[in-house]
């Protein structure tokens, strides 16, 4: 039985002080949460402080990216050892904004996934099609290339430690959410890809989140779908109340 994982991606929002305050509110609200895994991904700058705030709570720390190199002359980048040291458990990789604005490719997603797994952390691997690709009948071929690319040379044992976030690009930050049926259909297909790579039992155990304008109003419907095991939440994770409503919808299922 897969447990739900609800992760908040704060992106380039919140100062350090605001991040601490939001983390404190989320810690307080999630005291009674027992079945749902709750994860927050502040900016790098705030991550160490937020790690202190969530220590001993039901909330886990993620960061929004890493570089696949161990160290060196990579201005602006952060290594996996750095984020491990401050207590991060998850690393978001392959987000569509990284793919769109910062040259992330399936190859760099794979390099990062292997680096994260090698350090004993867990990647949240983001995939998803643009509207043009969906309308052009390329949904399945895009998802196939992204999943096969991300998991190249990753063992079945390691694959089980990963989470996939299916995020249709046209739904991210747009307020246009995929229908329950569209999301389920795509996520069922993603699970079938995992089954092809690693077999049915791994595919049944691996968690697949939905991301893209998930909010308190649509979360219950999406989370009720068979192949949706949680959410990667952008905008609605920036306020404790709306983020908690989504967590609560998962917890009550
Ligand atoms: C995201 O960026 O991963 C995301 C899902 O954003 P939003 O919830 O704002 O669409």
Short mmCIF file of C-alpha atoms and ligand atoms in Angstrom, two decimals:
data_model
loop_
_atom_site.label_atom_id
_atom_site.label_comp_id
_atom_site.label_asym_id
_atom_site.label_seq_id
_atom_site.Cartn_x
_atom_site.Cartn_y
_atom_site.Cartn_z
CA UNK A 1 0.00 0.00 0.00
CA UNK A 2 1.51 3.32 -1.08
CA UNK A 3 1.39 6.23 1.36
CA UNK A 4 0.63 9.75 0.17
CA UNK A 5 3.44 12.27 -0.14
CA UNK A 6 2.53 15.95 -0.23
CA UNK A 7 5.46 18.23 -1.05
CA UNK A 8 5.54 22.02 -1.14
CA UNK A 9 7.88 23.58 -3.68
CA UNK A 10 8.39 27.16 -2.55
CA UNK A 11 10.46 28.02 -5.64
CA UNK A 12 12.04 31.52 -5.48
CA UNK A 13 9.55 32.73 -2.89
CA UNK A 14 9.90 33.68 0.78
CA UNK A 15 12.80 35.40 2.48
CA UNK A 16 14.63 33.48 5.18
CA UNK A 17 12.48 35.06 7.89
CA UNK A 18 9.29 34.30 5.95
CA UNK A 19 10.44 30.73 5.34
CA UNK A 20 11.04 30.17 9.05
CA UNK A 21 7.60 31.57 9.87
CA UNK A 22 5.86 29.41 7.26
CA UNK A 23 7.74 26.30 8.37
CA UNK A 24 6.72 26.98 11.98
CA UNK A 25 3.07 27.25 10.97
CA UNK A 26 3.23 24.03 8.96
CA UNK A 27 4.91 22.17 11.83
CA UNK A 28 2.15 23.32 14.19
CA UNK A 29 -0.66 22.36 11.82
CA UNK A 30 0.71 18.92 10.96
CA UNK A 31 1.18 17.69 14.55
CA UNK A 32 -1.65 15.19 14.17
CA UNK A 33 -0.69 13.93 10.71
CA UNK A 34 0.35 10.29 10.85
CA UNK A 35 -0.22 8.62 7.47
CA UNK A 36 0.82 11.30 5.00
CA UNK A 37 4.42 12.23 4.32
CA UNK A 38 4.84 16.02 4.38
CA UNK A 39 7.79 17.63 2.65
CA UNK A 40 8.76 21.27 2.12
CA UNK A 41 11.34 22.67 -0.29
CA UNK A 42 12.45 26.20 0.64
CA UNK A 43 15.21 28.10 -1.15
CA UNK A 44 18.78 27.00 -0.45
CA UNK A 45 19.31 30.17 1.55
CA UNK A 46 16.55 29.28 4.00
CA UNK A 47 17.00 25.51 3.99
CA UNK A 48 19.39 25.20 6.97
CA UNK A 49 17.22 27.42 9.17
CA UNK A 50 14.08 25.59 8.11
CA UNK A 51 15.84 22.30 8.94
CA UNK A 52 16.19 23.51 12.53
CA UNK A 53 12.52 24.51 12.69
CA UNK A 54 11.23 21.12 11.48
CA UNK A 55 13.58 18.95 13.56
CA UNK A 56 11.55 16.33 15.45
CA UNK A 57 8.33 17.21 13.59
CA UNK A 58 6.26 15.46 10.94
CA UNK A 59 7.74 17.67 8.23
CA UNK A 60 10.69 16.67 6.06
CA UNK A 61 13.13 18.85 4.16
CA UNK A 62 13.70 18.90 0.42
CA UNK A 63 15.79 21.20 -1.73
CA UNK A 64 14.82 22.32 -5.20
CA UNK A 65 17.85 21.07 -7.14
CA UNK A 66 21.50 20.02 -6.83
CA UNK A 67 24.48 19.77 -9.14
CA UNK A 68 25.70 16.27 -10.00
CA UNK A 69 29.36 17.14 -9.37
CA UNK A 70 30.85 16.65 -5.92
CA UNK A 71 32.48 20.07 -5.66
CA UNK A 72 34.50 22.59 -7.60
CA UNK A 73 34.24 25.56 -9.93
CA UNK A 74 30.48 25.53 -10.56
CA UNK A 75 29.43 29.05 -9.65
CA UNK A 76 25.95 29.26 -8.20
CA UNK A 77 25.54 25.52 -7.67
CA UNK A 78 25.08 23.36 -4.59
CA UNK A 79 26.32 19.79 -4.08
CA UNK A 80 24.47 16.85 -2.65
CA UNK A 81 26.83 16.63 0.34
CA UNK A 82 25.95 20.21 1.25
CA UNK A 83 22.24 19.51 1.33
CA UNK A 84 22.74 16.19 3.09
CA UNK A 85 24.71 17.93 5.83
CA UNK A 86 21.80 20.19 6.70
CA UNK A 87 19.36 17.28 6.87
CA UNK A 88 17.58 17.30 3.52
CA UNK A 89 15.93 13.99 2.72
CA UNK A 90 14.51 14.76 -0.73
CA UNK A 91 15.82 16.61 -3.77
CA UNK A 92 13.49 17.86 -6.51
CA UNK A 93 15.07 17.33 -9.90
CA UNK A 94 13.98 17.90 -13.49
CA UNK A 95 11.36 20.50 -12.64
CA UNK A 96 9.87 21.96 -15.81
CA UNK A 97 11.18 25.40 -14.87
CA UNK A 98 14.69 23.92 -14.74
CA UNK A 99 14.08 22.26 -18.09
CA UNK A 100 12.60 25.42 -19.63
CA UNK A 101 14.93 28.12 -18.28
CA UNK A 102 18.13 26.36 -17.17
CA UNK A 103 18.87 23.74 -19.80
CA UNK A 104 17.90 20.71 -17.74
CA UNK A 105 17.77 17.63 -19.97
CA UNK A 106 16.86 14.00 -19.41
CA UNK A 107 20.60 13.34 -19.26
CA UNK A 108 21.25 15.86 -16.46
CA UNK A 109 18.17 14.59 -14.63
CA UNK A 110 19.71 11.12 -14.75
CA UNK A 111 23.10 12.39 -13.52
CA UNK A 112 21.41 14.20 -10.64
CA UNK A 113 19.18 11.24 -9.76
CA UNK A 114 22.20 8.94 -9.52
CA UNK A 115 24.09 11.48 -7.41
CA UNK A 116 21.16 11.94 -5.03
CA UNK A 117 20.62 8.19 -4.65
CA UNK A 118 24.37 7.60 -4.20
CA UNK A 119 24.29 9.99 -1.24
CA UNK A 120 21.40 8.11 0.36
CA UNK A 121 18.85 10.84 -0.39
CA UNK A 122 15.66 10.53 -2.42
CA UNK A 123 14.98 12.28 -5.71
CA UNK A 124 11.57 13.61 -6.66
CA UNK A 125 11.85 13.31 -10.43
CA UNK A 126 9.61 15.73 -12.33
CA UNK A 127 8.28 14.89 -15.75
CA UNK A 128 5.45 16.21 -17.89
CA UNK A 129 4.42 17.36 -21.32
CA UNK A 130 3.82 20.83 -22.74
CA UNK A 131 0.42 21.71 -24.17
CA UNK A 132 1.87 21.63 -27.66
CA UNK A 133 3.18 18.11 -27.09
CA UNK A 134 -0.16 16.94 -25.66
CA UNK A 135 -2.14 18.51 -28.50
CA UNK A 136 0.29 17.05 -31.00
CA UNK A 137 -0.38 13.51 -29.76
CA UNK A 138 3.04 13.22 -28.16
CA UNK A 139 2.02 12.70 -24.53
CA UNK A 140 3.14 9.08 -24.36
CA UNK A 141 6.37 9.52 -26.33
CA UNK A 142 7.40 12.50 -24.17
CA UNK A 143 6.70 10.67 -20.91
CA UNK A 144 8.47 7.56 -22.20
CA UNK A 145 11.61 9.51 -23.10
CA UNK A 146 11.60 11.34 -19.76
CA UNK A 147 11.14 8.20 -17.65
CA UNK A 148 13.60 6.07 -19.61
CA UNK A 149 16.12 8.94 -19.57
CA UNK A 150 15.79 9.65 -15.87
CA UNK A 151 16.15 6.01 -14.80
CA UNK A 152 19.03 5.01 -17.10
CA UNK A 153 21.46 2.76 -15.19
CA UNK A 154 19.46 3.03 -11.95
CA UNK A 155 18.79 -0.29 -10.22
CA UNK A 156 15.34 -1.47 -9.23
CA UNK A 157 16.33 -1.22 -5.58
CA UNK A 158 17.28 2.45 -6.02
CA UNK A 159 14.24 3.17 -8.19
CA UNK A 160 12.07 2.27 -5.20
CA UNK A 161 13.60 5.15 -3.26
CA UNK A 162 12.50 7.67 -5.89
CA UNK A 163 9.26 9.56 -6.29
CA UNK A 164 7.97 10.68 -9.68
CA UNK A 165 6.05 13.94 -9.98
CA UNK A 166 3.88 13.99 -13.09
CA UNK A 167 3.44 17.68 -13.82
CA UNK A 168 1.80 18.70 -17.08
CA UNK A 169 3.68 21.90 -17.93
CA UNK A 170 0.47 23.62 -19.03
CA UNK A 171 -0.97 23.18 -15.54
CA UNK A 172 1.99 24.52 -13.56
CA UNK A 173 1.30 27.92 -12.09
CA UNK A 174 -1.51 28.54 -14.57
CA UNK A 175 -4.57 27.78 -12.47
CA UNK A 176 -5.55 25.28 -15.19
CA UNK A 177 -5.54 21.91 -13.50
CA UNK A 178 -5.61 18.59 -15.32
CA UNK A 179 -8.95 16.87 -14.90
CA UNK A 180 -8.96 13.90 -12.56
CA UNK A 181 -9.26 11.67 -15.63
CA UNK A 182 -6.41 13.35 -17.56
CA UNK A 183 -4.11 13.10 -14.55
CA UNK A 184 -5.06 9.49 -13.81
CA UNK A 185 -4.62 8.43 -17.43
CA UNK A 186 -1.15 9.97 -17.68
CA UNK A 187 -0.09 8.59 -14.30
CA UNK A 188 -1.34 5.11 -15.14
CA UNK A 189 0.82 5.32 -18.24
CA UNK A 190 3.85 6.47 -16.20
CA UNK A 191 3.35 3.51 -13.87
CA UNK A 192 3.25 1.18 -16.86
CA UNK A 193 6.61 2.61 -17.96
CA UNK A 194 8.08 1.88 -14.53
CA UNK A 195 6.66 -1.65 -14.79
CA UNK A 196 8.40 -2.14 -18.13
CA UNK A 197 11.71 -1.04 -16.63
CA UNK A 198 11.53 -2.72 -13.23
CA UNK A 199 8.55 -5.07 -13.11
CA UNK A 200 5.06 -4.90 -11.65
CA UNK A 201 5.91 -5.02 -7.96
CA UNK A 202 8.30 -2.04 -8.17
CA UNK A 203 5.77 -0.13 -10.25
CA UNK A 204 3.05 -0.83 -7.69
CA UNK A 205 5.25 0.41 -4.84
CA UNK A 206 6.72 3.53 -6.47
CA UNK A 207 4.87 6.73 -5.61
CA UNK A 208 3.74 9.11 -8.35
CA UNK A 209 2.65 12.61 -7.38
CA UNK A 210 0.51 14.93 -9.45
CA UNK A 211 1.64 18.55 -9.79
CA UNK A 212 0.08 21.52 -11.55
CA UNK A 213 -2.31 23.97 -9.89
CA UNK A 214 -3.33 21.50 -7.20
CA UNK A 215 -5.25 23.39 -4.52
CA UNK A 216 -7.66 22.76 -1.63
CA UNK A 217 -10.59 22.73 -4.06
CA UNK A 218 -9.33 20.06 -6.43
CA UNK A 219 -7.00 18.00 -4.23
CA UNK A 220 -9.54 15.46 -2.99
CA UNK A 221 -10.65 14.55 -6.51
CA UNK A 222 -7.11 14.17 -7.78
CA UNK A 223 -5.93 12.21 -4.74
CA UNK A 224 -8.86 9.81 -5.15
CA UNK A 225 -7.39 8.57 -8.44
CA UNK A 226 -5.82 5.13 -8.32
CA UNK A 227 -2.39 6.16 -9.60
CA UNK A 228 -2.06 9.51 -7.82
CA UNK A 229 -0.05 9.14 -4.62
CA UNK A 230 0.23 12.74 -3.56
CA UNK A 231 1.04 16.17 -4.88
CA UNK A 232 3.90 18.48 -5.67
CA UNK A 233 2.43 21.86 -4.84
CA UNK A 234 3.71 25.27 -5.88
CA UNK A 235 1.42 28.25 -5.30
CA UNK A 236 -0.87 26.58 -2.77
CA UNK A 237 2.11 25.58 -0.61
CA UNK A 238 3.01 29.19 0.11
CA UNK A 239 0.27 29.59 2.70
CA UNK A 240 0.04 27.22 5.64
CA UNK A 241 -3.77 27.01 5.47
CA UNK A 242 -4.02 25.98 1.83
CA UNK A 243 -1.04 23.62 2.07
CA UNK A 244 -2.54 22.00 5.14
CA UNK A 245 -5.94 21.58 3.45
CA UNK A 246 -4.25 19.48 0.77
CA UNK A 247 -2.35 17.46 3.40
CA UNK A 248 -5.62 16.92 5.24
CA UNK A 249 -7.34 15.72 2.06
CA UNK A 250 -4.61 13.10 1.69
CA UNK A 251 -4.69 12.15 5.36
CA UNK A 252 -8.48 11.59 5.26
CA UNK A 253 -8.33 9.15 2.35
C1 LIG B 1 5.16 23.12 -9.36
O1 LIG B 1 5.84 24.07 -9.65
O2 LIG B 1 5.68 22.02 -9.16
C2 LIG B 1 3.73 23.32 -9.27
C3 LIG B 1 2.96 22.28 -9.30
O3 LIG B 1 3.28 24.63 -9.18
P1 LIG B 1 1.75 25.09 -8.98
O4 LIG B 1 1.15 24.24 -7.91
O5 LIG B 1 1.84 26.52 -8.61
O6 LIG B 1 1.08 24.86 -10.30
#
